[in-house]
Amino acid sequence: MSKTKGLLFDVTLCIGCGACYDACKQKNKLPKTNQNFLSDHLSANTFTVLEQYNEYYARKLCMHCDEPSCVSVCPVGAFSKSKTGAVLYDGDKCIGCRYCMQACPHKVPRYEWGKTQPRVRKCNMCDDRIKEGKIPACAEACPTEATLFGDIDELVEVAKRRIKENKRNYYPHIYGLDEAGGSHVLILSPVPFEQLGYTPHLPKEPMPMLTMKAMEKIPPVVGVGGIFLGGMYWLTKRKNQIAKEKNEIKKELQEHEN
Amino acid sequence: MKTNSLLKFTFWKIVAVIIIVAGFISTYYRFTKGLGATTNLSDLVPWGLWIGFDFLGVGLAAAGFTIAATVHIFNLHRFEPIVRPAILTAFIGYSLVVGLLVVDLGRPENFWHPLVMWNIHSVMFEITWCIICYTTVLMLEFAPVVLEKFNLKAPIKLLKKISIPIVIAGVLFSTLHQSSFGSLYLIVPGRLYPLWYSSLLPVHFYISCIAAGISMIIFESYINARAFNTGLRLNILSELAVVVVIVLAIEFILKISDLLLSGKFNYLITLNMESFLFYLEIIIGTFLPIILLGSKRNRENKGILFIGAICVICGFILNRMNVCMTGMAASSGVSYFPSFDEISITFMLVVLAMIAFNLVVQNFQVFTYTEEHVIQENGVVETKKIITSE
Ligand code: SF4
Ligand code: SF4
Ligand code: SF4
């Protein structure tokens, strides 16, 4: 269990049965939210959905980023990256500022808007099951290996092999390998990913870097700013004093003359 | 004439009472029914009017640190008379922000968590700390005004001794969190419309809050002079207006060159809702005030000075609302308009802030004047005792 885990979702293998959807609901004890799972969407009570695009089905869930925006932005550290690779949320810490929802590049975290003590909700990669040596409920339920669970390095190899061995079936890109700095959910598709509703044009650089560049400037700003302000105070005060003294001397001279 | 003004006075009182009562009821619902039932926020629009108002409250209170620095650090003591209004504005602005934050937080009972649970990578964490520290600084800076009223000399003396480090700390805290409000959006390049997204967002936020904060002081001084029929320190205010014009010009040049250098020219010539709002923001908040306040003659005209300040404030409000609402709307795919409860709670807090401001102004020496420069409404020069916080 030393290696980090991940999920590989392959659109070409998905038959749209919704077993993952049901398994996730059951595992996380989530109430029914829609008559037809294909028209459901992510919500506080739905951690994964299947979206239909013509003959294809696209699974949406938390991507479990390598350097997650949600972890980096949360003021109280309610999000954390587990040893398994999963990105987990601790509702006891959360203050409910919802910055995580604003910041997630995949727009994943959802909120319990209806409650007076709301929590942020999202897929947890079945971290508890992984730690028990089991595999995530959705991967276990999937009848076709469209959702595959494993060590992340191995999954990358599997994905590469599938594309290489079957060039005609796949769009030559592994979504999630580089997106927003890479993630622990990888996706393969026969068509460009934006056609299946996956967020396109994400930078390769981890998103938290964008903030870090600004945050790094804080110590120098404080240091230089403090010295500058202190220095200015001293200088201007001295200038005023000298001016005052000069005035006094002038006055004295004038008095003398008189 | 007298009954007339009395009637007018009661009219506004009634309006205020209605707003406050409505706000109280909404607040009650907010805490008993939750955010979903009382706001139009949703998973795709997690931040709305309240966060927007936090942006405004903090930005418009920016004079608190700029003026304090001007007087105490740069030792330009002729600005002394506006130190107190600036600090009071800042203090009340920040109280408003804290109030709104508590309403907005999903788990307000956990508000103290950032004090013990740290995530130093989070901009939100940094802002929280800066706001707490800066509000403390403001309290210390304003304390002498309260203490002098009760003639407590010893603590005033003590505060005076540490006043310079306090002011310096205040400037640093302000610099950090004013700019950090812009940094909040650095992590959402794909969501914020390109006309507003920039890696220089923190810098833009910092510079624009300086102009807005100072304009707010001009605005208040004018209103205050009218309401209490006291003099207006026109010479100081028009000097401030020069600063506003310079800052606006710098911000404008920076903003445009930033847009052009990052290859966003085509967004400037695309006609859509966003570019319309962007131009509106520039015209009202930058061009108009520069034209109005650019000439010395205009600056020395009370009315024009006042209108110019209002333009800057409106432009600033537009800018912040554009960043946190309209600029995010397109990418969220859903439209958002604040609910009744959101609006009524916001209005209630604004009215309460105005009342608090008035009460303090009436009971403490806030707008203080030196003898030589007091010009009354009717042009009569009045002499008054010098009361400064020096
Ligand atoms: S997809 Fe969003 S919620 Fe999931 S780990 Fe990445 S940033 Fe966090
Ligand atoms: S809503 Fe909760 S989990 Fe999300 S950033 Fe705020 S405190 Fe952290
Ligand atoms: S990993 Fe677990 S929580 Fe995530 S979608 Fe699958 S079943 Fe649901």
XYZ file of C-alpha atoms and ligand atoms in Angstrom:
672
model
C 0.000 0.000 0.000
C 2.935 2.309 -0.369
C 2.084 3.355 -3.903
C -0.620 5.909 -4.548
C -3.738 4.641 -6.182
C -5.984 5.955 -8.895
C -8.877 5.285 -11.230
C -8.799 4.955 -14.986
C -12.044 5.599 -16.780
C -12.241 4.475 -20.396
C -15.127 5.938 -22.376
C -14.742 3.318 -25.121
C -15.502 0.524 -22.642
C -18.383 2.173 -20.798
C -21.779 0.705 -21.649
C -23.758 3.261 -19.669
C -25.250 0.771 -17.216
C -24.965 3.071 -14.234
C -23.568 0.423 -11.898
C -20.905 2.860 -10.657
C -23.579 5.446 -9.958
C -25.636 3.008 -7.912
C -22.640 1.515 -6.111
C -21.414 4.950 -5.084
C -24.845 5.895 -3.749
C -24.986 2.705 -1.750
C -21.446 2.863 -0.401
C -21.814 6.480 0.739
C -25.419 6.006 1.924
C -26.670 8.753 -0.361
C -30.403 9.254 -0.964
C -31.925 8.868 -4.392
C -31.717 12.134 -6.318
C -33.118 11.338 -9.736
C -35.415 8.828 -11.436
C -33.042 8.524 -14.353
C -29.353 8.408 -13.441
C -28.393 9.678 -16.881
C -30.047 13.026 -16.251
C -28.627 13.449 -12.756
C -25.806 15.836 -11.967
C -23.173 16.144 -9.258
C -24.654 17.360 -5.999
C -24.271 17.054 -2.257
C -25.915 13.650 -2.590
C -24.315 12.517 -5.845
C -20.559 12.047 -5.997
C -20.371 10.612 -9.484
C -22.539 10.839 -12.585
C -22.715 9.438 -16.061
C -23.404 11.985 -18.762
C -24.594 10.851 -22.177
C -23.129 12.452 -25.307
C -24.658 10.678 -28.314
C -23.333 7.121 -28.189
C -20.782 7.897 -25.474
C -21.039 8.029 -21.702
C -18.724 10.255 -19.702
C -18.170 9.717 -15.995
C -17.677 12.748 -13.805
C -16.192 12.653 -10.344
C -13.499 14.323 -8.296
C -10.202 14.018 -10.163
C -8.096 13.667 -6.996
C -5.505 16.090 -8.287
C -1.815 15.646 -7.509
C -1.633 19.183 -6.247
C -5.263 19.943 -5.547
C -6.591 23.475 -5.630
C -9.075 22.572 -2.909
C -6.298 21.553 -0.525
C -4.283 24.664 -1.242
C -7.092 27.215 -0.901
C -8.869 25.961 2.198
C -8.066 28.417 5.015
C -8.401 25.787 7.721
C -6.930 22.816 5.896
C -10.184 20.871 5.804
C -8.992 19.174 2.626
C -5.986 16.914 2.617
C -4.258 14.489 0.312
C -4.368 10.987 1.703
C -1.489 8.531 1.426
C -3.664 6.558 -0.980
C -3.793 9.486 -3.398
C -7.372 10.355 -2.516
C -8.282 13.935 -1.674
C -10.296 13.933 1.537
C -12.488 16.423 3.313
C -12.952 16.911 7.032
C -16.296 18.504 7.820
C -15.340 19.190 11.438
C -12.723 21.713 10.374
C -14.652 23.399 7.562
C -15.929 26.922 8.173
C -18.018 26.966 5.014
C -16.302 29.737 3.082
C -16.766 27.743 -0.148
C -13.463 28.863 -1.604
C -12.783 25.224 -2.506
C -15.867 25.219 -4.731
C -14.786 28.436 -6.369
C -11.236 27.244 -6.929
C -11.601 23.637 -8.141
C -10.670 23.595 -11.842
C -13.104 20.725 -12.443
C -15.967 22.333 -10.496
C -16.377 19.257 -8.355
C -17.096 20.159 -4.705
C -20.788 20.507 -3.887
C -22.486 22.025 -0.883
C -25.330 20.992 1.371
C -27.228 24.186 0.726
C -30.360 22.928 2.442
C -28.768 22.301 5.831
C -28.055 24.642 8.704
C -24.756 22.871 9.366
C -23.725 22.218 5.795
C -20.752 20.228 4.584
C -18.841 20.187 1.309
C -19.426 16.874 -0.459
C -17.518 15.009 -3.123
C -16.075 11.641 -4.087
C -13.485 10.412 -1.588
C -12.095 7.633 -3.810
C -13.444 5.256 -1.198
C -10.347 5.949 0.848
C -11.674 3.864 3.735
C -12.182 0.854 1.468
C -8.713 1.212 -0.062
C -7.191 1.274 3.406
C -9.061 -1.935 4.190
C -7.492 -3.505 1.115
C -10.661 -3.341 -0.952
C -11.180 -1.421 -4.151
C -13.531 1.543 -4.613
C -17.181 0.590 -4.835
C -17.655 2.014 -8.308
C -14.665 0.151 -9.720
C -15.864 -3.063 -8.108
C -19.344 -2.654 -9.562
C -18.212 -1.849 -13.089
C -18.938 -4.889 -15.308
C -16.528 -3.970 -18.123
C -13.327 -2.518 -16.679
C -14.413 0.883 -17.929
C -13.616 2.035 -14.406
C -10.326 0.460 -13.444
C -8.660 0.833 -10.078
C -4.954 0.359 -9.435
C -1.557 1.866 -8.685
C -1.398 5.168 -10.486
C 1.876 4.342 -12.328
C 0.395 1.121 -13.604
C -2.769 2.851 -14.716
C -0.706 5.321 -16.730
C 1.008 2.382 -18.428
C -2.325 0.680 -19.127
C -3.693 3.887 -20.614
C -0.643 4.401 -22.806
C -0.777 0.812 -23.979
C -4.454 1.014 -24.851
C -3.915 4.096 -26.965
C -0.843 2.612 -28.635
C -2.394 -0.733 -29.428
C -5.645 0.674 -30.666
C -4.850 3.973 -32.317
C -8.099 4.109 -34.244
C -10.306 3.809 -31.189
C -8.707 6.483 -29.089
C -8.188 10.206 -29.163
C -4.455 10.358 -28.453
C -4.503 11.997 -25.070
C -4.784 10.837 -21.478
C -6.983 13.358 -19.727
C -5.759 13.920 -16.203
C -2.130 13.101 -16.823
C -1.110 16.754 -17.149
C -4.342 18.660 -16.616
C -4.006 21.105 -13.735
C -0.753 19.474 -12.781
C -1.993 15.912 -13.116
C -4.509 13.894 -11.163
C -5.288 10.465 -9.798
C -8.222 9.950 -12.094
C -7.279 9.355 -15.721
C -9.681 9.335 -18.622
C -9.479 7.842 -22.100
C -11.843 8.830 -24.864
C -12.457 8.206 -28.565
C -13.212 11.893 -29.166
C -11.691 15.185 -28.006
C -12.448 15.638 -24.333
C -14.314 18.905 -24.520
C -16.963 17.069 -26.565
C -17.685 15.011 -23.456
C -17.911 17.959 -21.113
C -14.452 17.664 -19.555
C -12.960 21.063 -18.797
C -10.629 21.889 -21.701
C -7.449 23.969 -21.831
C -6.381 23.457 -18.242
C -2.818 24.583 -17.634
C -0.198 21.888 -17.144
C 1.183 23.750 -14.216
C -0.490 22.838 -10.907
C -3.102 25.483 -10.150
C -1.823 26.254 -6.632
C 1.366 27.519 -8.284
C -0.606 30.479 -9.597
C -1.344 31.531 -6.049
C 2.074 30.585 -4.726
C 3.739 33.050 -7.076
C 1.825 35.844 -5.358
C 2.112 34.445 -1.843
C 5.882 34.141 -2.188
C 6.076 37.895 -2.488
C 4.587 38.404 0.970
C 7.774 38.094 3.065
C 9.768 40.506 0.876
C 6.855 42.946 0.747
C 6.594 42.896 4.527
C 10.345 43.167 5.001
C 11.039 45.869 2.468
C 7.777 47.644 3.288
C 8.525 47.691 6.990
C 12.021 49.056 6.483
C 10.794 51.594 3.944
C 8.036 52.883 6.212
C 10.294 53.015 9.233
C 12.951 54.823 7.228
C 10.469 57.281 5.784
C 9.179 58.081 9.239
C 12.630 58.780 10.526
C 13.623 60.849 7.487
C 10.537 63.027 7.327
C 10.525 63.547 11.044
C 14.116 64.683 10.930
C 13.394 66.940 8.010
C 10.559 68.581 9.911
C 12.735 68.961 12.956
C 15.537 70.565 11.013
C 13.051 72.909 9.400
C 11.695 73.785 12.814
C 15.149 74.412 14.231
C 16.023 76.602 11.287
C 12.861 78.570 11.844
C 13.710 79.047 15.470
C 17.187 80.232 14.636
C 15.733 82.651 12.129
C 13.319 83.936 14.710
C 16.074 84.409 17.231
C 18.166 86.264 14.695
C 15.237 88.477 13.857
C 14.668 89.193 17.506
C 18.314 90.076 17.878
C 18.110 92.455 14.985
C 15.113 94.090 16.469
C -38.577 75.242 6.658
C -38.087 73.650 10.022
C -41.050 71.275 9.827
C -39.939 70.429 6.338
C -36.531 69.291 7.442
C -38.077 67.512 10.386
C -40.398 65.606 8.069
C -37.536 64.692 5.840
C -35.617 63.510 8.810
C -38.400 61.251 10.035
C -38.888 59.916 6.519
C -35.346 58.603 6.430
C -35.726 57.320 9.959
C -38.738 55.280 8.921
C -36.918 53.912 5.896
C -34.021 52.939 8.115
C -36.306 51.196 10.587
C -38.033 49.257 7.812
C -34.715 48.139 6.361
C -33.422 47.071 9.746
C -36.554 45.132 10.659
C -36.585 43.381 7.277
C -32.903 42.611 7.690
C -33.442 41.132 11.136
C -36.168 38.843 9.862
C -33.971 37.733 6.966
C -31.077 37.144 9.335
C -33.317 35.005 11.497
C -34.321 32.917 8.474
C -30.752 32.711 7.272
C -29.644 31.084 10.507
C -32.660 28.865 11.046
C -33.325 27.721 7.477
C -29.821 27.675 6.017
C -28.181 29.253 3.003
C -30.104 27.302 0.392
C -33.501 28.534 1.492
C -32.517 32.160 1.825
C -29.977 32.842 -0.912
C -29.716 32.320 -4.642
C -26.296 30.783 -4.241
C -25.738 27.367 -5.750
C -23.034 24.830 -6.452
C -22.065 26.736 -9.568
C -22.304 30.174 -7.950
C -20.870 29.590 -4.489
C -20.030 33.254 -3.918
C -22.533 36.035 -4.357
C -23.572 39.442 -3.162
C -22.178 39.068 0.346
C -18.656 38.272 -0.756
C -19.000 41.088 -3.294
C -19.865 43.487 -0.505
C -16.909 42.306 1.513
C -14.750 43.375 -1.404
C -16.410 46.781 -1.395
C -16.301 47.290 2.353
C -12.617 46.536 2.554
C -11.694 48.531 -0.544
C -13.666 51.635 0.342
C -12.147 51.602 3.819
C -8.656 51.759 2.381
C -8.146 55.392 3.350
C -7.631 54.114 6.884
C -4.110 53.042 6.088
C -3.178 55.511 3.350
C -4.073 58.583 5.374
C -2.572 57.211 8.583
C 0.653 56.602 6.693
C 0.576 60.040 5.073
C 0.284 61.794 8.403
C 2.216 59.609 10.799
C 4.861 58.035 8.587
C 5.425 60.745 6.005
C 4.774 63.395 8.644
C 2.543 65.493 6.410
C 0.628 66.936 9.309
C -1.586 69.196 7.275
C -3.695 66.081 6.561
C -4.227 65.550 10.265
C -7.911 66.600 10.217
C -8.901 63.670 8.014
C -7.061 60.980 9.931
C -9.936 60.343 12.282
C -12.704 60.145 9.685
C -10.488 57.797 7.675
C -9.816 55.504 10.598
C -13.438 55.511 11.689
C -14.549 54.707 8.147
C -12.084 51.865 8.030
C -13.161 50.499 11.380
C -16.833 50.585 10.505
C -16.158 49.217 7.031
C -14.288 46.295 8.510
C -16.976 45.631 11.094
C -19.460 45.472 8.230
C -17.221 43.033 6.401
C -16.859 40.814 9.442
C -20.634 40.887 9.954
C -21.274 39.867 6.370
C -18.636 37.141 6.533
C -20.324 35.601 9.534
C -23.651 35.614 7.704
C -22.041 34.177 4.589
C -20.034 31.390 6.201
C -21.777 28.052 5.976
C -20.601 27.212 9.487
C -20.417 30.561 11.279
C -19.985 28.807 14.613
C -16.592 27.650 13.332
C -15.411 31.156 12.502
C -12.507 30.868 14.944
C -11.030 27.824 13.226
C -8.480 29.763 11.145
C -6.919 30.921 14.403
C -5.920 27.412 15.360
C -6.112 25.434 12.121
C -3.516 26.821 9.792
C -3.044 26.476 6.101
C -0.399 28.998 5.180
C -0.807 28.249 1.467
C -4.318 29.625 1.477
C -4.968 33.207 0.427
C -8.174 33.026 2.413
C -6.187 32.120 5.510
C -3.898 35.093 5.014
C -6.829 37.443 4.467
C -8.579 36.206 7.584
C -5.517 36.838 9.703
C -4.818 40.223 8.163
C -8.391 41.338 8.721
C -8.291 40.261 12.358
C -4.951 41.997 12.925
C -5.882 45.112 11.017
C -9.194 45.506 12.828
C -7.221 45.360 16.069
C -4.851 48.001 14.728
C -7.802 50.204 13.801
C -9.214 49.821 17.277
C -5.917 50.919 18.788
C -5.678 53.820 16.349
C -9.170 54.993 17.173
C -8.996 54.331 20.911
C -7.530 57.756 21.798
C -10.625 59.437 20.373
C -12.799 57.521 22.795
C -10.376 57.782 25.688
C -9.961 61.552 25.391
C -13.708 61.944 25.724
C -13.527 60.330 29.141
C -10.321 62.156 29.906
C -8.252 59.036 30.436
C -4.758 60.392 29.958
C -2.577 57.445 30.940
C -3.708 54.960 28.276
C -3.578 57.697 25.633
C 0.016 58.346 26.528
C 0.807 54.676 26.243
C -0.923 54.387 22.876
C 0.961 57.406 21.610
C 4.226 55.772 22.495
C 3.507 52.739 20.359
C 1.611 54.623 17.695
C 4.295 54.497 14.978
C 4.802 50.727 15.056
C 1.008 50.361 15.090
C 0.621 52.543 12.027
C 3.391 50.671 10.216
C 1.781 47.335 11.080
C -1.539 48.669 9.843
C -0.067 49.694 6.498
C 1.580 46.310 6.059
C -1.517 44.322 6.977
C -3.590 46.458 4.649
C -1.162 46.119 1.786
C -1.262 42.370 2.170
C -4.950 41.785 2.357
C -6.071 44.518 -0.016
C -3.943 42.902 -2.695
C -4.834 39.398 -1.554
C -8.466 39.987 -2.361
C -7.208 40.042 -5.938
C -5.032 36.975 -5.326
C -8.164 35.019 -4.422
C -8.920 34.883 -8.122
C -5.454 33.930 -9.326
C -6.354 30.265 -9.061
C -9.344 30.515 -11.419
C -7.823 31.496 -14.779
C -10.431 29.475 -16.644
C -13.367 30.939 -14.805
C -12.831 34.680 -14.543
C -13.419 36.505 -17.823
C -10.057 37.415 -19.431
C -10.713 41.160 -19.295
C -10.430 40.924 -15.524
C -8.221 37.920 -14.981
C -4.597 38.855 -14.772
C -1.595 37.609 -12.925
C -1.366 41.213 -11.738
C -4.782 41.080 -10.054
C -3.304 41.703 -6.591
C -1.514 44.793 -7.887
C -4.653 46.089 -9.607
C -6.658 45.576 -6.447
C -4.093 47.342 -4.330
C -3.768 50.405 -6.530
C -7.485 50.787 -7.143
C -8.352 50.589 -3.458
C -6.120 53.580 -2.764
C -8.063 55.821 -5.167
C -11.395 54.487 -3.942
C -10.536 54.835 -0.265
C -9.454 58.443 -0.660
C -12.550 59.259 -2.713
C -14.633 57.831 0.062
C -13.103 60.352 2.477
C -13.879 63.223 0.103
C -17.427 61.922 -0.196
C -17.904 61.615 3.553
C -16.389 64.981 4.342
C -18.798 66.596 1.927
C -21.856 64.809 3.319
C -20.743 65.491 6.851
C -20.182 69.180 6.182
C -23.683 69.444 4.754
C -25.412 67.413 7.428
C -23.892 69.157 10.415
C -23.366 72.446 8.720
C -19.718 72.521 9.593
C -16.890 73.678 7.417
C -15.316 71.734 4.596
C -11.552 71.526 4.433
C -11.468 72.234 0.743
C -7.738 72.786 0.474
C -6.949 69.361 1.877
C -9.649 67.614 -0.089
C -8.571 69.075 -3.397
C -5.039 68.054 -2.620
C -6.374 64.537 -2.062
C -8.141 64.743 -5.403
C -4.755 65.249 -7.087
C -3.599 61.997 -5.537
C -6.770 60.277 -6.763
C -6.179 61.477 -10.325
C -2.562 60.328 -10.285
C -3.451 56.918 -8.879
C -6.260 56.478 -11.403
C -3.925 57.334 -14.251
C -1.298 54.861 -13.051
C -3.911 52.139 -12.665
C -5.309 52.845 -16.121
C -1.946 52.656 -17.836
C -1.059 49.499 -15.940
C -4.362 47.827 -16.712
C -4.322 48.564 -20.426
C -0.688 47.666 -20.935
C -1.249 44.481 -18.961
C -4.173 43.563 -21.226
C -2.271 44.346 -24.408
C 0.919 42.610 -23.325
C -0.932 39.445 -22.408
C -2.519 39.393 -25.849
C -6.075 40.200 -24.878
C -6.635 42.925 -27.434
C -9.382 40.968 -29.174
C -11.404 40.887 -25.959
C -11.354 44.671 -25.971
C -12.926 44.844 -29.418
C -15.413 42.011 -28.958
C -18.803 43.462 -28.244
C -20.516 41.591 -25.461
C -21.888 42.057 -21.984
C -18.430 41.748 -20.450
C -16.690 44.279 -22.645
C -19.607 46.669 -22.200
C -19.267 46.441 -18.422
C -15.514 46.740 -18.686
C -15.795 49.972 -20.643
C -18.482 51.269 -18.316
C -16.155 50.664 -15.403
C -13.301 52.504 -17.140
C -15.448 55.429 -18.257
C -17.167 56.012 -14.927
C -14.339 55.093 -12.635
C -11.350 56.420 -14.543
C -12.101 58.785 -17.445
C -14.850 60.858 -15.848
C -13.006 61.500 -12.591
C -9.774 62.313 -14.405
C -11.634 64.835 -16.567
C -13.588 66.233 -13.629
C -10.757 66.416 -11.137
C -7.945 66.996 -13.579
C -8.065 70.777 -13.471
C -7.286 72.861 -10.448
C -10.346 75.043 -10.877
C -12.674 72.045 -10.809
C -10.980 70.552 -7.813
C -11.660 73.666 -5.826
C -15.345 73.505 -6.613
C -17.117 71.562 -3.885
C -19.806 70.159 -6.165
C -17.445 68.883 -8.842
C -15.118 67.452 -6.243
C -18.051 65.573 -4.756
C -19.273 64.235 -8.104
C -15.750 63.218 -9.070
C -15.410 61.253 -5.838
C -18.755 59.556 -6.459
C -17.587 58.544 -9.943
C -14.464 56.926 -8.551
C -16.513 55.067 -5.951
C -19.048 53.861 -8.534
C -16.282 52.760 -10.874
C -14.665 50.879 -8.039
C -17.946 49.183 -7.086
C -18.465 48.196 -10.719
C -14.974 46.785 -10.932
C -15.291 44.605 -7.852
C -18.761 43.437 -8.831
C -17.436 42.633 -12.289
C -14.642 40.545 -10.885
C -16.704 38.603 -8.412
C -20.033 38.323 -10.233
C -20.323 39.270 -13.901
C -16.813 38.129 -14.739
C -17.540 34.714 -13.279
C -21.069 34.386 -14.657
C -20.276 33.170 -18.168
C -18.103 30.287 -17.021
C -20.551 29.159 -14.357
C -23.217 28.743 -17.003
C -26.012 29.888 -14.740
C -27.206 33.382 -14.019
C -27.212 34.710 -10.509
C -29.159 37.523 -8.983
C -29.178 37.979 -5.209
C -32.298 36.907 -3.350
C -34.468 39.191 -1.225
C -32.851 37.919 1.970
C -29.364 38.467 0.615
C -30.234 42.026 -0.315
C -32.114 42.847 2.855
C -29.379 41.546 5.147
C -26.808 43.530 3.190
C -28.903 46.694 3.354
C -29.482 46.212 7.042
C -25.762 46.012 7.725
C -25.088 49.048 5.548
C -27.745 51.064 7.373
C -26.430 49.926 10.750
C -22.939 50.962 9.662
C -24.205 54.397 8.634
C -26.000 54.837 11.939
C -22.916 53.765 13.856
C -20.799 56.205 11.879
C -23.196 59.032 12.615
C -23.429 58.225 16.290
C -19.676 58.207 16.670
C -19.297 61.427 14.682
C -21.896 63.148 16.839
C -20.452 62.018 20.126
C -16.732 62.130 19.544
C -14.319 64.554 17.954
C -13.971 62.934 14.558
C -14.126 65.688 12.010
C -11.717 68.109 13.642
C -10.674 71.448 12.310
C -7.863 73.901 12.768
C -8.777 77.507 12.928
C -7.443 79.054 9.786
C -9.016 76.937 7.069
C -12.618 76.495 8.038
C -14.881 77.785 5.310
C -18.564 77.582 6.042
C -21.240 76.710 3.525
C -22.180 80.367 3.191
C -18.606 81.434 2.690
C -18.106 82.816 6.176
C -14.822 81.882 7.698
C -15.254 80.546 11.172
C -12.654 80.049 13.822
C -12.580 76.983 15.980
C -10.381 75.492 18.587
C -7.643 73.259 17.278
C -8.376 69.665 18.139
C -5.987 67.221 16.606
C -4.948 63.785 17.647
C -1.302 64.857 17.840
S -10.910 17.809 -8.775
Fe -11.344 19.580 -7.510
S -12.126 18.740 -5.618
Fe -11.119 17.074 -6.694
S -9.032 17.086 -5.888
Fe -9.010 18.319 -7.730
S -9.332 20.395 -6.952
Fe -9.948 19.018 -5.322
S -15.768 25.600 2.379
Fe -14.764 24.422 3.987
S -13.489 22.981 2.910
Fe -14.058 24.527 1.412
S -12.378 25.990 1.504
Fe -13.916 26.754 2.919
S -13.352 25.905 4.905
Fe -12.221 24.739 3.347
S -14.489 6.111 -5.656
Fe -16.074 5.708 -4.127
S -16.833 7.757 -3.626
Fe -15.723 7.958 -5.549
S -17.239 7.690 -7.163
Fe -16.365 5.662 -6.772
S -17.726 4.778 -5.253
Fe -18.153 6.965 -5.263
